[in-house]
Amino acid sequence: MSLKLENCLLYAVTDTSWLRGRTLAQQVEEALRGGVTMVQLREKELQGEALEQEAREILALCRQYGVPLLINDDVMLAKKIGADGVHVGQDDMSAAKARELLGEDAIIGVTSSKRSSIWLIRSSRFFFIIAKFGFR
């Protein structure tokens, strides 16, 4: 799924610390029903099969609602399950390598806390940057 402007209206990032007795899938579906237009699966505590199982379940929900799913940091998992893209941090795989592995239509998001690194990232054909730095 290529990134469309309407997917950039309300971006949800998962966080199991807010479940309050619900499953992650239930929480994501509530967000989707509430109008979320893109979902990022960002669960640092989940790994391996447990992460893949959650990712597949959330991907099915996102497909049902016509909303792209991005996987945080794990390009290979995104490729394996057919997610719409990834979000990678500065210390993860480069945006250029993610683009190479996922293809031209994948949504690639990157985080940068250094202004200078934004110029390097620009050459990687990313779709969005989350900049984490303060201005004085």
C-alpha positions as a printed Julia matrix, in Angstrom:
136×3 Matrix{Float64}:
   0.0     0.0    0.0
   1.51    3.32  -1.02
   1.25    6.19   1.4
  -1.67    8.5    0.74
  -2.35   11.85   2.36
  -5.5    10.51   4.02
  -3.3     7.95   5.87
  -1.46   10.8    7.59
  -4.35   12.22   9.58
  -4.21   10.19  12.8
  -1.21    7.95  13.5
  -1.54    5.4   16.33
   1.42    3.75  18.03
   0.66    0.65  20.08
   1.53    0.45  23.76
   0.53   -2.55  25.86
   0.85   -0.52  29.07
  -2.53    1.06  28.2
  -4.48   -2.19  27.66
  -6.5    -2.1   30.91
  -7.73   -5.69  30.57
  -8.13   -5.64  26.79
  -5.99   -7.4   24.23
  -3.73   -5.44  21.95
  -5.97   -6.36  19.01
  -9.03   -5.03  20.86
  -7.21   -1.8   21.62
  -6.14   -1.4   17.98
  -9.64   -2.12  16.72
 -11.04    0.55  19.05
  -8.53    3.0   17.62
  -9.44    1.99  14.07
 -13.14    2.45  14.8
 -12.26    5.83  16.26
 -10.73    6.99  13.0
  -7.04    6.12  13.14
  -5.56    6.29   9.64
  -2.22    4.51  10.23
  -1.0     2.06  12.9
   2.53    1.4   14.09
   3.1    -1.83  16.01
   5.71   -0.79  18.57
   6.05   -3.41  21.24
   9.62   -3.48  22.53
   8.86   -6.25  25.05
   7.52   -8.73  22.47
   9.87  -10.83  20.36
   9.91  -13.79  18.03
   6.74  -15.8   17.6
   4.72  -13.72  20.08
   5.5   -10.52  18.14
   4.74  -12.19  14.82
   1.41  -13.48  16.1
   0.39  -10.0   17.34
   1.59   -8.45  14.07
  -0.46  -10.86  11.95
  -3.58  -10.27  14.04
  -3.22   -6.5   13.87
  -2.42   -6.63  10.15
  -5.7    -8.47   9.55
  -7.57   -5.73  11.44
  -5.77   -2.99   9.54
  -6.64   -4.66   6.23
 -10.28   -4.88   7.32
 -10.32   -1.11   7.93
  -8.13   -0.22   4.93
  -5.42    1.28   7.15
  -1.66    0.74   6.69
   0.33   -1.12   9.34
   3.95   -0.26  10.04
   6.2    -2.52  12.1
   8.62   -0.79  14.45
  12.32   -1.59  13.86
  11.81   -5.11  12.45
  12.13   -4.9    8.68
  12.34   -8.66   8.27
   9.09   -9.2   10.18
   7.38   -6.52   8.07
   8.55   -8.32   4.93
   7.56  -11.75   6.26
   3.97  -10.83   7.11
   3.42   -8.38   4.26
   3.03   -5.26   6.41
   2.73   -1.94   4.6
   6.03   -0.66   5.92
   8.32    0.01   8.84
   9.49    2.69  11.16
  13.22    2.55  11.87
  15.24    4.48  14.4
  18.72    5.91  13.99
  20.36    2.82  15.42
  18.29    0.33  13.4
  18.59   -0.71   9.78
  19.07    2.24   7.43
  16.08    3.59   5.55
  17.92    2.81   2.29
  18.35   -0.86   3.24
  14.73   -1.07   4.41
  13.64    0.37   1.05
  15.79   -2.18  -0.78
  14.27   -5.09   1.17
  10.65   -3.93   1.22
  10.34   -2.41  -2.24
   9.29    0.88  -3.75
   5.72    0.92  -2.41
   6.61    0.25   1.24
   6.04    3.07   3.71
   9.33    3.89   5.4
   9.42    6.1    8.47
  12.59    7.15  10.27
  13.43    8.83  13.54
  16.23   11.31  13.88
  17.42   13.31  16.86
  20.18   15.02  14.88
  19.45   17.72  12.35
  22.5    16.72  10.32
  21.29   13.15   9.85
  18.05   14.32   8.22
  20.03   15.26   5.1
  21.5    11.74   4.93
  18.07   10.18   5.39
  16.59   12.26   2.55
  18.52   10.23  -0.01
  16.8     7.03   1.14
  13.36    7.86  -0.3
  11.59    7.66   3.07
   7.99    8.73   3.46
   8.2    10.56   6.78
  10.61   11.6    9.53
   9.92   11.88  13.22
  12.37   14.46  14.48
  13.25   14.3   18.17
  15.15   17.41  19.07
  14.41   20.65  20.81
  14.7    24.1   19.35
  16.14   27.02  21.3
